[in-house]
Tab-separated table of C-alpha atoms in Angstrom:
chain	number	residue	atom	x	y	z
A	1	MET	CA	65.564	92.337	95.542
A	2	ALA	CA	66.564	92.817	99.484
A	3	ARG	CA	69.261	90.326	98.850
A	4	GLN	CA	70.842	92.770	96.190
A	5	GLU	CA	70.939	95.460	98.424
A	6	ALA	CA	72.960	93.581	100.889
A	7	TRP	CA	75.322	92.750	98.070
A	8	ILE	CA	75.397	96.117	96.910
A	9	GLY	CA	76.019	97.664	100.507
A	10	ALA	CA	78.530	95.064	101.986
A	11	CYS	CA	80.516	95.628	97.780
A	12	ARG	CA	79.892	99.299	98.919
A	13	ALA	CA	82.348	99.547	102.725
A	14	ARG	CA	84.527	96.412	101.242
A	15	CYS	CA	85.877	99.760	99.052
A	16	LEU	CA	85.322	101.893	101.464
A	17	LEU	CA	87.971	99.679	104.115
A	18	LYS	CA	89.940	98.252	100.913
A	19	PRO	CA	92.830	101.346	101.819
A	20	LEU	CA	93.033	100.412	106.161
A	21	SER	CA	93.720	96.673	104.515
A	22	MET	CA	97.004	97.613	103.845
A	23	HIS	CA	98.100	98.067	107.676
A	24	ARG	CA	100.282	95.206	108.018
A	25	LEU	CA	101.997	95.978	105.122
A	26	LEU	CA	101.976	99.220	106.586
A	27	LYS	CA	102.930	97.828	109.463
A	28	ARG	CA	105.934	95.491	108.542
A	29	HIS	CA	107.293	99.034	106.116
A	30	LEU	CA	107.075	100.821	109.536
A	31	ASP	CA	108.275	98.357	112.056
A	32	GLY	CA	111.683	97.983	109.278
A	33	VAL	CA	112.312	101.631	109.829
A	34	GLU	CA	112.523	100.964	114.057
A	35	GLU	CA	115.647	98.317	112.698
A	36	PRO	CA	118.995	99.094	113.390
A	37	VAL	CA	120.259	100.825	110.576
A	38	HIS	CA	122.906	98.043	109.716
A	39	PRO	CA	125.034	97.770	106.211
A	40	ARG	CA	123.985	94.167	106.513
A	41	HIS	CA	120.123	95.161	106.450
A	42	HIS	CA	121.375	97.900	103.279
A	43	TRP	CA	123.071	94.862	100.848
A	44	LYS	CA	119.880	92.486	102.073
A	45	ARG	CA	117.326	95.384	100.308
A	46	LEU	CA	119.454	95.680	97.392
A	47	ALA	CA	119.712	91.754	96.972
A	48	VAL	CA	115.464	91.648	96.843
A	49	GLN	CA	115.208	94.257	94.789
A	50	ALA	CA	118.109	92.905	92.093
A	51	VAL	CA	116.045	89.626	92.724
A	52	VAL	CA	112.645	91.755	91.973
A	53	VAL	CA	114.052	93.604	88.620
A	54	SER	CA	115.892	90.409	87.253
A	55	VAL	CA	111.917	88.438	87.510
A	56	ALA	CA	110.351	90.570	86.442
A	57	ILE	CA	112.805	91.688	83.888
A	58	THR	CA	112.580	88.252	82.660
A	59	VAL	CA	108.580	87.476	82.218
A	60	ILE	CA	108.408	90.607	79.749
A	61	VAL	CA	111.124	89.463	77.712
A	62	LEU	CA	109.647	85.802	77.455
A	63	GLY	CA	106.132	87.305	77.375
A	64	GLY	CA	107.773	88.929	74.656
A	65	VAL	CA	109.121	86.215	72.706
A	66	ALA	CA	106.209	84.146	72.708
A	67	LEU	CA	104.173	86.531	71.588
A	68	GLU	CA	106.480	87.266	68.768
A	69	SER	CA	104.504	87.567	66.431
A	70	ASP	CA	101.395	89.658	67.653
A	71	ILE	CA	104.106	92.362	68.676
A	72	PRO	CA	103.610	94.079	65.377
A	73	ALA	CA	100.297	94.062	65.480
A	74	ILE	CA	99.521	94.663	69.755
A	75	GLU	CA	102.244	97.827	68.999
A	76	GLN	CA	99.935	98.881	66.323
A	77	TRP	CA	96.611	98.718	68.097
A	78	ILE	CA	98.642	100.978	71.146
A	79	GLU	CA	99.936	103.571	68.504
A	80	ASP	CA	96.758	103.209	66.649
A	81	GLN	CA	95.567	104.557	70.442
A	82	GLY	CA	96.549	107.763	70.164
A	83	ALA	CA	96.862	109.969	73.263
A	84	TRP	CA	93.335	107.563	74.967
A	85	MET	CA	96.123	104.817	75.571
A	86	PRO	CA	98.270	106.863	78.299
A	87	VAL	CA	95.059	108.218	79.207
A	88	ILE	CA	93.453	104.998	79.419
A	89	PHE	CA	96.657	103.532	81.450
A	90	CYS	CA	96.600	105.983	84.064
A	91	ALA	CA	92.761	106.477	84.501
A	92	ILE	CA	93.424	102.545	85.913
A	93	PHE	CA	96.299	103.637	87.612
A	94	LEU	CA	94.762	105.882	89.878
A	95	VAL	CA	91.764	102.941	90.487
A	96	ALA	CA	94.309	101.087	91.419
A	97	SER	CA	95.702	103.420	93.617
A	98	LEU	CA	92.812	104.942	95.667
A	99	PHE	CA	92.508	100.898	96.577
A	100	CYS	CA	96.266	99.929	97.281
A	101	LEU	CA	97.528	97.502	94.718
A	102	PRO	CA	101.341	97.560	94.265
A	103	ALA	CA	102.190	100.606	92.304
A	104	ASP	CA	104.794	99.371	90.685
A	105	ILE	CA	103.443	97.055	88.889
A	106	PHE	CA	101.763	100.108	86.735
A	107	VAL	CA	105.086	102.347	86.669
A	108	PHE	CA	107.403	99.758	85.581
A	109	SER	CA	104.369	98.636	82.631
A	110	ALA	CA	104.142	102.667	82.027
A	111	GLY	CA	108.367	102.523	81.653
A	112	THR	CA	107.695	99.164	79.747
A	113	LEU	CA	104.867	101.021	76.761
A	114	PHE	CA	106.079	104.440	77.000
A	115	GLY	CA	109.199	104.183	77.537
A	116	LEU	CA	111.452	106.062	80.040
A	117	TRP	CA	110.086	109.507	79.512
A	118	TRP	CA	106.809	109.363	78.851
A	119	GLY	CA	106.092	106.550	81.149
A	120	PHE	CA	107.198	108.266	84.673
A	121	PHE	CA	105.481	111.484	83.605
A	122	CYS	CA	102.803	109.132	83.347
A	123	ALA	CA	103.456	108.006	86.596
A	124	ALA	CA	104.173	110.619	88.427
A	125	LEU	CA	101.095	112.322	87.254
A	126	THR	CA	98.656	109.646	87.954
A	127	GLU	CA	100.775	109.306	91.466
A	128	TYR	CA	100.050	113.350	92.114
A	129	LEU	CA	96.096	112.818	91.053
A	130	ALA	CA	96.200	109.864	93.846
A	131	MET	CA	98.018	111.442	96.682
A	132	VAL	CA	95.349	114.727	95.736
A	133	ALA	CA	92.106	111.883	95.763
A	134	GLN	CA	94.239	110.080	98.796
A	135	TYR	CA	94.387	113.227	101.414
A	136	TYR	CA	90.912	114.859	100.893
A	137	LEU	CA	88.995	111.055	100.708
A	138	ALA	CA	91.079	110.606	104.089
A	139	ARG	CA	89.703	114.087	106.002
A	140	GLY	CA	86.070	113.586	104.195
A	141	LEU	CA	84.305	110.081	103.286
A	142	LEU	CA	87.105	108.016	105.026
A	143	LYS	CA	87.742	110.481	108.568
A	144	SER	CA	86.509	108.286	111.240
A	145	ARG	CA	87.657	104.938	110.246
A	146	MET	CA	90.945	106.930	109.919
A	147	GLU	CA	90.621	108.232	113.268
A	148	THR	CA	89.764	104.824	114.299
A	149	PHE	CA	92.418	102.977	113.063
A	150	LEU	CA	95.058	105.147	113.912
A	151	VAL	CA	93.141	104.886	117.515
A	152	LYS	CA	94.134	101.049	116.971
A	153	HIS	CA	97.229	101.164	116.192
A	154	PRO	CA	99.603	103.501	118.106
A	155	LYS	CA	102.897	103.010	115.494
A	156	PHE	CA	100.740	105.163	112.466
A	157	ALA	CA	99.168	107.882	115.158
A	158	ALA	CA	102.852	108.711	115.593
A	159	ILE	CA	103.068	110.278	112.743
A	160	ASP	CA	100.386	112.222	113.125
A	161	ARG	CA	101.787	113.509	116.352
A	162	ALA	CA	105.756	113.639	114.206
A	163	VAL	CA	103.866	115.763	111.147
A	164	GLY	CA	102.703	117.599	113.396
A	165	ASP	CA	106.322	118.679	114.598
A	166	LYS	CA	108.485	117.929	111.495
A	167	GLY	CA	105.661	118.153	108.935
A	168	LEU	CA	107.346	118.294	105.984
A	169	LYS	CA	111.017	116.839	106.612
A	170	ILE	CA	108.736	113.925	108.153
A	171	ALA	CA	106.518	113.139	105.490
A	172	PHE	CA	109.491	114.016	102.956
A	173	LEU	CA	111.434	111.266	104.450
A	174	LEU	CA	108.525	108.654	104.624
A	175	ARG	CA	108.113	109.353	100.593
A	176	LEU	CA	111.349	108.968	99.796
A	177	GLY	CA	110.485	105.131	99.994
A	178	PRO	CA	110.238	103.120	104.136
A	179	VAL	CA	106.342	103.122	103.376
A	180	PRO	CA	103.838	102.660	100.458
A	181	PHE	CA	103.088	105.444	98.651
A	182	SER	CA	99.238	104.802	98.812
A	183	PRO	CA	98.551	103.583	102.165
A	184	LEU	CA	100.900	106.280	103.999
A	185	SER	CA	98.995	109.237	101.497
A	186	TYR	CA	95.194	107.961	103.620
A	187	ILE	CA	98.094	108.450	106.500
A	188	LEU	CA	99.133	111.219	105.834
A	189	GLY	CA	95.706	112.772	105.274
A	190	VAL	CA	94.019	111.958	108.441
A	191	SER	CA	97.090	113.591	109.887
A	192	ARG	CA	97.752	117.327	111.420
A	193	ILE	CA	99.225	117.248	108.526
A	194	LYS	CA	98.287	120.968	106.048
A	195	PHE	CA	97.871	120.393	101.872
A	196	GLY	CA	100.639	122.659	101.457
A	197	THR	CA	103.428	120.861	103.754
A	198	TYR	CA	101.906	117.672	101.855
A	199	MET	CA	102.159	117.878	98.467
A	200	LEU	CA	105.447	119.956	98.909
A	201	ALA	CA	107.037	116.604	100.399
A	202	SER	CA	105.406	115.142	97.479
A	203	PRO	CA	108.847	114.706	95.617
A	204	GLY	CA	109.865	112.786	97.376
A	205	ILE	CA	108.158	109.568	95.608
A	206	LEU	CA	110.083	110.217	91.873
A	207	LEU	CA	113.339	109.124	92.817
A	208	SER	CA	111.665	105.758	93.107
A	209	LEU	CA	109.132	106.632	90.271
A	210	PHE	CA	111.903	106.911	87.929
A	211	ALA	CA	114.070	103.973	88.314
A	212	VAL	CA	111.237	102.054	88.706
A	213	SER	CA	109.954	102.830	85.299
A	214	TYR	CA	113.547	102.971	83.683
A	215	TYR	CA	113.354	99.178	84.692
A	216	GLY	CA	110.214	98.902	82.493
A	217	MET	CA	112.137	100.682	79.837
A	218	LEU	CA	114.779	98.314	79.944
A	219	ALA	CA	112.374	95.368	79.288
A	220	GLN	CA	111.260	96.970	76.486
A	221	HIS	CA	114.467	96.912	75.172
A	222	LEU	CA	115.277	93.154	75.857
A	223	THR	CA	112.744	92.413	74.697
A	224	ARG	CA	113.181	94.017	71.109
A	225	LEU	CA	116.386	92.508	70.833
A	226	ALA	CA	114.802	89.426	71.828
A	227	THR	CA	112.317	89.338	69.116
A	228	GLY	CA	114.922	90.984	66.731
A	229	GLN	CA	112.748	94.092	66.634
A	230	GLU	CA	116.112	96.340	67.200
A	231	HIS	CA	119.658	95.966	67.268
A	232	HIS	CA	121.872	98.279	69.164
A	233	SER	CA	125.795	97.140	70.604
A	234	ALA	CA	126.890	95.312	72.828
A	235	ILE	CA	127.954	98.599	74.654
A	236	HIS	CA	124.502	100.292	74.294
A	237	TYR	CA	122.791	97.209	76.158
A	238	ILE	CA	125.339	97.171	78.730
A	239	SER	CA	125.449	100.782	79.187
A	240	MET	CA	121.263	100.296	79.865
A	241	ILE	CA	121.688	97.661	81.983
A	242	PHE	CA	124.549	99.458	84.547
A	243	GLY	CA	121.891	102.510	84.001
A	244	ALA	CA	119.525	100.520	85.843
A	245	VAL	CA	122.039	99.175	88.552
A	246	VAL	CA	122.501	102.885	89.204
A	247	ALA	CA	119.158	102.627	89.686
A	248	MET	CA	118.814	100.003	91.463
A	249	VAL	CA	121.652	101.237	93.884
A	250	THR	CA	120.848	105.104	94.230
A	251	SER	CA	117.237	104.287	95.755
A	252	VAL	CA	118.071	101.704	97.932
A	253	TYR	CA	119.986	103.264	99.118
A	254	VAL	CA	118.703	106.718	99.648
A	255	GLY	CA	115.904	104.678	101.803
A	256	ARG	CA	118.427	103.192	103.668
A	257	VAL	CA	119.275	106.654	104.515
A	258	ALA	CA	115.659	108.030	105.391
A	259	ARG	CA	115.099	104.903	107.766
A	260	LYS	CA	118.221	106.478	109.544
A	261	ALA	CA	117.306	110.317	109.548
A	262	LEU	CA	113.520	108.986	110.838
A	263	LYS	CA	115.513	106.962	113.757
A	264	GLU	CA	117.525	109.859	114.568
A	265	SER	CA	114.411	112.573	114.083
A	266	ALA	CA	112.563	109.695	116.862
A	267	ALA	CA	109.163	110.206	113.698
A	268	ILE	CA	108.403	106.361	114.897
């Protein structure tokens, strides 16, 4: 019994400290904000994102081809779940966000499963719910740990100082992409930013969510093409791929502009 209680206690402690385990990832992104905003870095980020998106889409398409005979049954099962399927998906995504798991995996999956607009809606709704929960977790259950964490890591404490002076502007720029959504929510939650300002800055995440949902939708269409489930003109697929390129360039460019604005504001 004592061993079981100790194990449960260790699991709880590990869960509570999970958001703080993202500090290395945050540090890398904050270091990126301090780098010179040079066109070479812009093209490097664009190339990396293009490779990641291409690999993700290829994996989905190849998986679809491998499961070609099972796809109709899978799609029918998803359809049979009705409204419960997006509800279950959003619930899983919400829990993953609270533990700072990479959001892009779930946003991409939402676009693949539910299409562009429903996928984007599910992703945005879940992220907003997660932001509210993370704000109050940072100010309640995790407050002492987060405050200790900020004291030990001056770069993160700099966010607190910055949002104290220019809360809405700085929070919005950070939401545009330089820092991952979930870890940033915990950092902002324990800062001096007010809840209203915190939520007003939240639309900064929407561009990224839309772009990643679009990539997921593109993977869905290309899988259907590869498995013979749909047939459109070449122009249809070329225009979809062109849209993905535009979304990618736009999101990377906006991230670059946000980094430049943060640097000029001396936020971090």
